[in-house]
CSV table of C-alpha atoms and ligand atoms in Angstrom, one decimal:
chain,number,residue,atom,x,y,z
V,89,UNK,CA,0.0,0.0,0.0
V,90,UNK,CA,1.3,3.5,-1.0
V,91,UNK,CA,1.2,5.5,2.2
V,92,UNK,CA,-0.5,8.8,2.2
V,93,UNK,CA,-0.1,10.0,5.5
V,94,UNK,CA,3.5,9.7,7.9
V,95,UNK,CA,3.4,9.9,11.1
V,96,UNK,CA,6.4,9.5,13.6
V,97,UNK,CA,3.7,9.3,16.6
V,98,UNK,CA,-0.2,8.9,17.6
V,99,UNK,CA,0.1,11.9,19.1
V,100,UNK,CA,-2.4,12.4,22.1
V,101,UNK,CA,-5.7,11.5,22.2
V,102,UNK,CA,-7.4,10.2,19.0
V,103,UNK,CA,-7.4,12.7,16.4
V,104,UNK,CA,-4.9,10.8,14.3
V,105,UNK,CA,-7.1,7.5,14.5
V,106,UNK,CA,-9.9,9.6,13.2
V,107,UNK,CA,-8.0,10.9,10.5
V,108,UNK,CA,-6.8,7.4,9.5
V,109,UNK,CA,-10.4,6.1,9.6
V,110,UNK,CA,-10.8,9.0,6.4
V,111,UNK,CA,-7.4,8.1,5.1
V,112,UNK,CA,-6.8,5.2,5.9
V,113,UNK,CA,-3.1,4.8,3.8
V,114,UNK,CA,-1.4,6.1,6.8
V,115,UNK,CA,1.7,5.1,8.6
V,116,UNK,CA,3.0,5.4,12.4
V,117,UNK,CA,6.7,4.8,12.2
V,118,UNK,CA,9.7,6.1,14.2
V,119,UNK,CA,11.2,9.2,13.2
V,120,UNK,CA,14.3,7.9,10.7
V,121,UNK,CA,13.2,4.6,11.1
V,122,UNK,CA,13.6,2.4,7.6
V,123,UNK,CA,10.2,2.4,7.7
V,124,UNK,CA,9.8,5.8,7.9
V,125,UNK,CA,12.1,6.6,5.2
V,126,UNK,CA,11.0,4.5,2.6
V,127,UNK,CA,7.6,5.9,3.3
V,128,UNK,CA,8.6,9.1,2.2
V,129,UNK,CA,8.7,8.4,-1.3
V,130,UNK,CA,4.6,8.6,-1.1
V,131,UNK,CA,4.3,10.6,1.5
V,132,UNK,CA,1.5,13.7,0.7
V,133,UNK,CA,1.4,14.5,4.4
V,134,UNK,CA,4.0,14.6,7.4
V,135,UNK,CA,3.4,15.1,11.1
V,136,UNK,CA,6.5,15.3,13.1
V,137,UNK,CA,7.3,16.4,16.7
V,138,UNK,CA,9.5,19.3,17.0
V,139,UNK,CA,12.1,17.0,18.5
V,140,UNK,CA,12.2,15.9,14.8
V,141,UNK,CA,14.1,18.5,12.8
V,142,UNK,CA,13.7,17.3,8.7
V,143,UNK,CA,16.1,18.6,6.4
V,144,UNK,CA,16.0,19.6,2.7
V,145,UNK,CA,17.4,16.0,1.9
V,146,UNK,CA,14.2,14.8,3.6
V,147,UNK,CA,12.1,16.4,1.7
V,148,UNK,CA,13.9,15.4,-1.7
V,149,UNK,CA,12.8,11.8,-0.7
V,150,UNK,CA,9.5,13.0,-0.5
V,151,UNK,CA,8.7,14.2,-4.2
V,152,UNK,CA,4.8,14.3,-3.4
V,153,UNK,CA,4.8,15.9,-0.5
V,154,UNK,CA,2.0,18.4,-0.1
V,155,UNK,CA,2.1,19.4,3.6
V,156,UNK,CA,4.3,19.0,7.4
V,157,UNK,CA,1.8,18.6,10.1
V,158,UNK,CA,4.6,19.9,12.9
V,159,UNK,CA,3.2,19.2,16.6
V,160,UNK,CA,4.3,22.8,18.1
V,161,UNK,CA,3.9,26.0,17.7
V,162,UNK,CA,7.3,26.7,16.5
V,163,UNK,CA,8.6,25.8,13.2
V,164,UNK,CA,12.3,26.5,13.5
V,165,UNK,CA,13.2,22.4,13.3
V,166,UNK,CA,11.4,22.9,9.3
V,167,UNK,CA,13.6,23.5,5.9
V,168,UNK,CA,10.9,26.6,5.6
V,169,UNK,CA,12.8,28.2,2.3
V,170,UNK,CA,12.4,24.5,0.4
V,171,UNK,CA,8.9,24.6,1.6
V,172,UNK,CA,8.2,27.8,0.4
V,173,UNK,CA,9.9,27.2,-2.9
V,174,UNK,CA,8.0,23.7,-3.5
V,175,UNK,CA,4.3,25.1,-1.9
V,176,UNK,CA,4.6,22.5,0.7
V,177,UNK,CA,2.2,23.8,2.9
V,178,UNK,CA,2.9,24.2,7.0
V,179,UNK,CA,0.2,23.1,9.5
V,180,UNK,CA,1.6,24.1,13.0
V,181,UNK,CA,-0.6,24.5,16.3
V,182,UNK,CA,-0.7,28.4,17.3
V,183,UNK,CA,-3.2,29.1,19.8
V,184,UNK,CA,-4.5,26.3,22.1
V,185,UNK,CA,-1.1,26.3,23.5
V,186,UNK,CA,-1.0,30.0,24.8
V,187,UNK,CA,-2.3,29.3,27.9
V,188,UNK,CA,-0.3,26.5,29.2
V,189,UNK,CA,3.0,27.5,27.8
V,190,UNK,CA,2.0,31.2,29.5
V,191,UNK,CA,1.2,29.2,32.9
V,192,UNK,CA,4.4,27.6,33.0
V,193,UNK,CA,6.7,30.7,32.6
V,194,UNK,CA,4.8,31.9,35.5
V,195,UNK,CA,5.5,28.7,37.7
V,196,UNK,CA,9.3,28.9,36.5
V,197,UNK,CA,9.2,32.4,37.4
V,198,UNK,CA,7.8,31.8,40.9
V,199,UNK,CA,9.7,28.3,41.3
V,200,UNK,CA,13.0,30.4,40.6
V,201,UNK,CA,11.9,33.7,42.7
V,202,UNK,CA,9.9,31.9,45.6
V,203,UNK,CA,12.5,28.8,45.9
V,204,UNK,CA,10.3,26.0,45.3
V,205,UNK,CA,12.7,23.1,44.5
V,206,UNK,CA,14.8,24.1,47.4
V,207,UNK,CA,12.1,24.2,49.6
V,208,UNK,CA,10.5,21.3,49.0
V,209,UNK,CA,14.2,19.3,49.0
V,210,UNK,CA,15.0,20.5,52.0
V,211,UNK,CA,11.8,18.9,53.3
V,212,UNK,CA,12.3,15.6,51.4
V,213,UNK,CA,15.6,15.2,53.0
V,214,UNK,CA,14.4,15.2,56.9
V,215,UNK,CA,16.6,17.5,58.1
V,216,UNK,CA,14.0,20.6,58.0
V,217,UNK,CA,14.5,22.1,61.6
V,218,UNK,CA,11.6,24.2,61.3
V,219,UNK,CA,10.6,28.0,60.9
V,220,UNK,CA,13.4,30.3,60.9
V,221,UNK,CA,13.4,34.1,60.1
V,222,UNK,CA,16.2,34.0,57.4
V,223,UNK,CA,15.1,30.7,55.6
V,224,UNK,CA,15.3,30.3,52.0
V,225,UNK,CA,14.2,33.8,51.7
V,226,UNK,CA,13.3,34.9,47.8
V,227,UNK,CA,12.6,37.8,46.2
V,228,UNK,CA,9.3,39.4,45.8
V,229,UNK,CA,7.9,40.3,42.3
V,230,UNK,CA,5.2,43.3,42.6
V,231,UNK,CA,5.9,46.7,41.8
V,232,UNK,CA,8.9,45.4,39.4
V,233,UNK,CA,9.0,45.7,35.9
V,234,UNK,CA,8.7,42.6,33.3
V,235,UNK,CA,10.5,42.7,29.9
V,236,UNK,CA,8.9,40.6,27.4
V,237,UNK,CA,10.7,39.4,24.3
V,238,UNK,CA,8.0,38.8,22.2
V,239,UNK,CA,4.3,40.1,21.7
V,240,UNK,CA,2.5,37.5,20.2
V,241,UNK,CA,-0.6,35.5,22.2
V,242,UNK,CA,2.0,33.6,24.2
V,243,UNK,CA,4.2,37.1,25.4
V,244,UNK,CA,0.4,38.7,26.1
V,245,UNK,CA,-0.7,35.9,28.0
V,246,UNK,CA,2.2,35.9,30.2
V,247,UNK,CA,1.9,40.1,30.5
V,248,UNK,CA,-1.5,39.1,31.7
V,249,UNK,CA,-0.1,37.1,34.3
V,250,UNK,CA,2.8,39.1,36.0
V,251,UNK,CA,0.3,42.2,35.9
V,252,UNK,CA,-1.9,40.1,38.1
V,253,UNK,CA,0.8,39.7,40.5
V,254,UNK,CA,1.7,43.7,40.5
V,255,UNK,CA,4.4,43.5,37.8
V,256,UNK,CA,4.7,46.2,35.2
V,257,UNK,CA,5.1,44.3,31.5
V,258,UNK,CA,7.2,46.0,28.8
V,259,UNK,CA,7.7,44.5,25.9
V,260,UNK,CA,9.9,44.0,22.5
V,261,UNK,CA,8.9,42.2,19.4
V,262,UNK,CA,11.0,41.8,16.0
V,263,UNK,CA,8.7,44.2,14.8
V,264,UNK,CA,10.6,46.7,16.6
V,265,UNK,CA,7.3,49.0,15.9
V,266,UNK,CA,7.2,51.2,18.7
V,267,UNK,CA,3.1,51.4,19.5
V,268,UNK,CA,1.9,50.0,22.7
V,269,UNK,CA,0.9,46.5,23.1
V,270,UNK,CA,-2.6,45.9,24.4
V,271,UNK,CA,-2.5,42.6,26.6
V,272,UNK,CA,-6.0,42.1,26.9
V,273,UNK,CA,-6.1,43.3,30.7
V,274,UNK,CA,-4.1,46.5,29.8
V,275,UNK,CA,-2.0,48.4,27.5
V,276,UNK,CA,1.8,48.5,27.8
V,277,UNK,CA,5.1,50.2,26.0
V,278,UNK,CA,6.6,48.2,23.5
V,279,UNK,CA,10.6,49.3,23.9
V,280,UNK,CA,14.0,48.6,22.0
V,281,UNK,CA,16.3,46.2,23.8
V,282,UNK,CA,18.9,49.4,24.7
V,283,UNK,CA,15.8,50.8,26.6
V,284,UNK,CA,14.0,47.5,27.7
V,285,UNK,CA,16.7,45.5,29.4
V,286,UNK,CA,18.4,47.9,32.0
V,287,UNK,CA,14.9,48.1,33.4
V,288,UNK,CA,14.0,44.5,33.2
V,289,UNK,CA,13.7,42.8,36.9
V,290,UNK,CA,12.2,39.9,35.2
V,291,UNK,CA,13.0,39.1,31.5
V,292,UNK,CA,10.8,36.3,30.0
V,293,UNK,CA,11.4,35.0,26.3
V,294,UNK,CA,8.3,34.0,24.0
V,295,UNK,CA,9.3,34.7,20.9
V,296,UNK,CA,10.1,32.3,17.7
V,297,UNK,CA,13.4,31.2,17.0
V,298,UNK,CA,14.5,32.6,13.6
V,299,UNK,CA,17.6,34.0,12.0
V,300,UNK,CA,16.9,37.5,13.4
V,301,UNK,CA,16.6,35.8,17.4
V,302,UNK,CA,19.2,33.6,17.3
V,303,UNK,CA,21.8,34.3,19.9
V,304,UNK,CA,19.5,37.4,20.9
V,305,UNK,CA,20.3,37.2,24.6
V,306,UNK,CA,23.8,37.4,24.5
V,307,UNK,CA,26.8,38.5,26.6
V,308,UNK,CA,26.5,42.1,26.1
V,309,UNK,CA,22.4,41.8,26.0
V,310,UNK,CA,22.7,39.7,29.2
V,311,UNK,CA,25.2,42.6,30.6
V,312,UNK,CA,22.6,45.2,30.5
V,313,UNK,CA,19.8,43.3,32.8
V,314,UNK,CA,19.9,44.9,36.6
V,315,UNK,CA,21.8,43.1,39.2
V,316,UNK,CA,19.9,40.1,40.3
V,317,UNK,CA,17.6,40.1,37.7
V,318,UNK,CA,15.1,36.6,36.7
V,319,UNK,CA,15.6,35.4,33.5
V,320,UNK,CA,13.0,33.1,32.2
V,321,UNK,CA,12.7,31.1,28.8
V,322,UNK,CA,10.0,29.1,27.7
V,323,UNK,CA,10.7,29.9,23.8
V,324,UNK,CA,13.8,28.3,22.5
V,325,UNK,CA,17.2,27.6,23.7
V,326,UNK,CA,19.4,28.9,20.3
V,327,UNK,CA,17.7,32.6,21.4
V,328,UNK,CA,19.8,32.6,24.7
V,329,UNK,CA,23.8,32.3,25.4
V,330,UNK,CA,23.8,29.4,27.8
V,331,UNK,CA,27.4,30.0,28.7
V,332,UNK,CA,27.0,33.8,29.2
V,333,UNK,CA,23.8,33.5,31.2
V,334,UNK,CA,25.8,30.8,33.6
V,335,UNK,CA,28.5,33.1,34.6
V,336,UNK,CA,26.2,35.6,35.2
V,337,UNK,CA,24.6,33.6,37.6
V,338,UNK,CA,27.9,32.0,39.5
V,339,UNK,CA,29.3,35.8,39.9
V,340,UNK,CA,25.9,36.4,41.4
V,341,UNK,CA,24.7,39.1,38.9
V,342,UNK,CA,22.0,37.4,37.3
V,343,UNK,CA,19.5,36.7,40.7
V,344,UNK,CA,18.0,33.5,38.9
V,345,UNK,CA,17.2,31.4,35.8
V,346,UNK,CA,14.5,29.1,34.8
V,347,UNK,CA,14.5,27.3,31.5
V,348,UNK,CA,12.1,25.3,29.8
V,349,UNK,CA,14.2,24.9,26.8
V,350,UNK,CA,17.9,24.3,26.0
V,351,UNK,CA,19.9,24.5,22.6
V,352,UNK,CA,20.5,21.3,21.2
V,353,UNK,CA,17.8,19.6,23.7
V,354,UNK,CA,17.6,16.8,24.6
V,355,UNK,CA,21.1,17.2,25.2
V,356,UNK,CA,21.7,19.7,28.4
V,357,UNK,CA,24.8,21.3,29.0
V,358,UNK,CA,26.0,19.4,32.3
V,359,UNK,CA,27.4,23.2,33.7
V,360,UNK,CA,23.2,23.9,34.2
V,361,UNK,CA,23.2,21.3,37.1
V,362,UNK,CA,26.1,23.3,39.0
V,363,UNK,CA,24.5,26.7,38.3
V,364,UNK,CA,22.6,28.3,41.4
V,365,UNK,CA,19.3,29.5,41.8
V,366,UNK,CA,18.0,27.4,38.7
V,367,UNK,CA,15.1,25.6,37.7
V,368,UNK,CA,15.4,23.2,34.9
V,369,UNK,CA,12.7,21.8,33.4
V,370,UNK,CA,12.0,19.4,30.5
V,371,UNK,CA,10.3,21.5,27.7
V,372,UNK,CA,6.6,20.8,29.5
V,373,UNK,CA,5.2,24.3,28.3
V,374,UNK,CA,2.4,22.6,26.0
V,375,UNK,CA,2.3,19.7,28.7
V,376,UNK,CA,-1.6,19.1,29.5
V,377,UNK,CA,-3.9,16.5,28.4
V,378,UNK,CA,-5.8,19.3,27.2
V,379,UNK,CA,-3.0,21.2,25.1
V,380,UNK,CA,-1.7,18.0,23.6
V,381,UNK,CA,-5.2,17.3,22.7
V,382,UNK,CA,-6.3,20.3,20.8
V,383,UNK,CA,-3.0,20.0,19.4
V,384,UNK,CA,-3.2,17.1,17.9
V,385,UNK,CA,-7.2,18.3,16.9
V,386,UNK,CA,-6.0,21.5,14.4
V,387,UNK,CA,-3.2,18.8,13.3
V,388,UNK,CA,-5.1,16.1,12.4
V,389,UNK,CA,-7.8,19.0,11.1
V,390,UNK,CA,-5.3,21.0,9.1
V,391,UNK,CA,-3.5,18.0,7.1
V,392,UNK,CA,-6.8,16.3,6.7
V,393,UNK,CA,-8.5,19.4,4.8
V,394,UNK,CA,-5.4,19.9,3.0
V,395,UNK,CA,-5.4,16.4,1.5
V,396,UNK,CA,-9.2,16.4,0.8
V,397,UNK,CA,-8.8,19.7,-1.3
V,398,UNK,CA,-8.6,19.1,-4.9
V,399,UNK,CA,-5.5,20.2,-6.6
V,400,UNK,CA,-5.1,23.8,-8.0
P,1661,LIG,C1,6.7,24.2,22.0
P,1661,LIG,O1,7.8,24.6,22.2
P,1661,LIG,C2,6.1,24.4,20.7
P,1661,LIG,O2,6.7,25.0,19.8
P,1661,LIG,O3,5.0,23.9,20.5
């Protein structure tokens, strides 16, 4: 059987089994898998994780290839130009994900400011010797001003969030327009990066990973945050110097970091385990059964219509 549709998972819930039941030439194989690639040669549609970076080689296995079904928001793991040049259409899932990926920039930002994993350590080990004035004291967030990289639905979302805790968000966007952002519960400055970061107690990333954002936060970008600032990123790893942002934090002038996202993830630089007042986590900003859900629902949706259209 010539197979229509590849897919390297079943994603979550059963939107792909639905979409099979309508086309039913489909395929669930292992990303790089000989299965996989010897389905490519048929292949009109592709859904791939964003763990799953294809390549223009890829896609010259895959002659009839009409669209990439890619499980994320971001698309920085696609070979966009080929895709452009060939009208290989892109279905991604903006939107349902706002809200989660938003809610965990906030956890990271109150795990990292609040202490959370050394709190809750120190009462996993037993040796908790109760209340004490000075104890794993934090840092407070209201009254302090946010930067946001970023003003799409995930960087409002978040802007929604720190204002409710008393934060003043500020934002910059690629755009580098200079008219206010509204944010849905208010209206805030959108700022270059010379005027944005010196006033930035909190910096927080959300915005793609592209040519232009690649190694935005680096040395001399990191150099210009306040003393003791929080730096958050929930976005993509390539966006932030890794190294840079770790000295910062052993010489103490970074206050904190809290990453959901790493360049060249899985894979994390060992240094991040030594570095102080961290909190790692394992790219869960999309992580509910809901997210994953509707996710896989405007996936399974998107390809679906795509391959039911006639051609032009
Ligand atoms: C998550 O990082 C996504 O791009 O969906």
């Amino acid at each position: 059987m010539s197979i229509r549709i590849l897919s390297t998972t079943p994603l979550v819930g059963r939107h792909l089994h639905t979409l099979g039941e309508n086309f039913p030439e489909m395929m669930i194989a292992p990303y790089r898998s000989i299965a996989w690639k010897m389905a490519l040669a048929s292949a009109e549609a592709m859904l791939v994780l964003l763990s799953e970076p294809l390549t223009e080689g890829d896609l010259e296995l895959a002659p009839r290839l009409k669209v990439i079904g890619s499980y994320s928001v971001g698309v920085n793991h696609l070979p966009l130009a080929l895709c452009r040049a060939r009208g290989i259409q892109i279905v991604n899932t903006p939107s349902v994900l706002t809200d989660a990926t938003a809610d965990l920039a906030l956890a990271l930002l109150l795990g990292v400011t609040r202490r959370i994993a050394e709190g809750e350590a120190l009462l996993r080990s037993g040796t908790w010797k109760g209340w004490a004035p000075d104890q794993l004291l934090g840092y407070g967030l209201t009254g302090k001003t946010c930067g946001i990289l970023g003003a799409g639905p995930i960087g409002r979302a978040f802007a929604r969030r720190v204002w409710a805790l008393g934060m003043k968000p500020v934002f910059w966007d690629r755009e580098g327009k200079h008219r206010p952002v509204d944010f849905g519960a208010g209206v805030a400055r959108r700022l270059p990066l010379p005027a944005l970061l010196p006033q930035s107690s909190v910096l927080s990333v959300h915005c793609p990973l592209t040519e232009e954002t690649r190694g935005l936060l680096n040395r001399a970008r990191l150099a210009c945050l306040p003393h003791h600032a929080v730096l958050i990123n929930t976005a993509r790893g390539g966006i932030l110097d890794e190294s840079a942002a770790m000295e910062r934090l052993h010489s103490g002038l970074l206050g904190g970091v809290g990453l959901d996202v790493y360049e060249g993830e899985p894979k994390l630089d060992p240094a991040w385990l030594r570095a102080p007042n961290t909190v790692l986590l394992p790219h869960l900003g999309s992580a509910t059964v809901e997210t994953r859900e509707a996710m896989a629902r405007i996936l399974c949706d998107g390809v679906g219509k795509i391959l039911a259209s006639p051609p032009c």
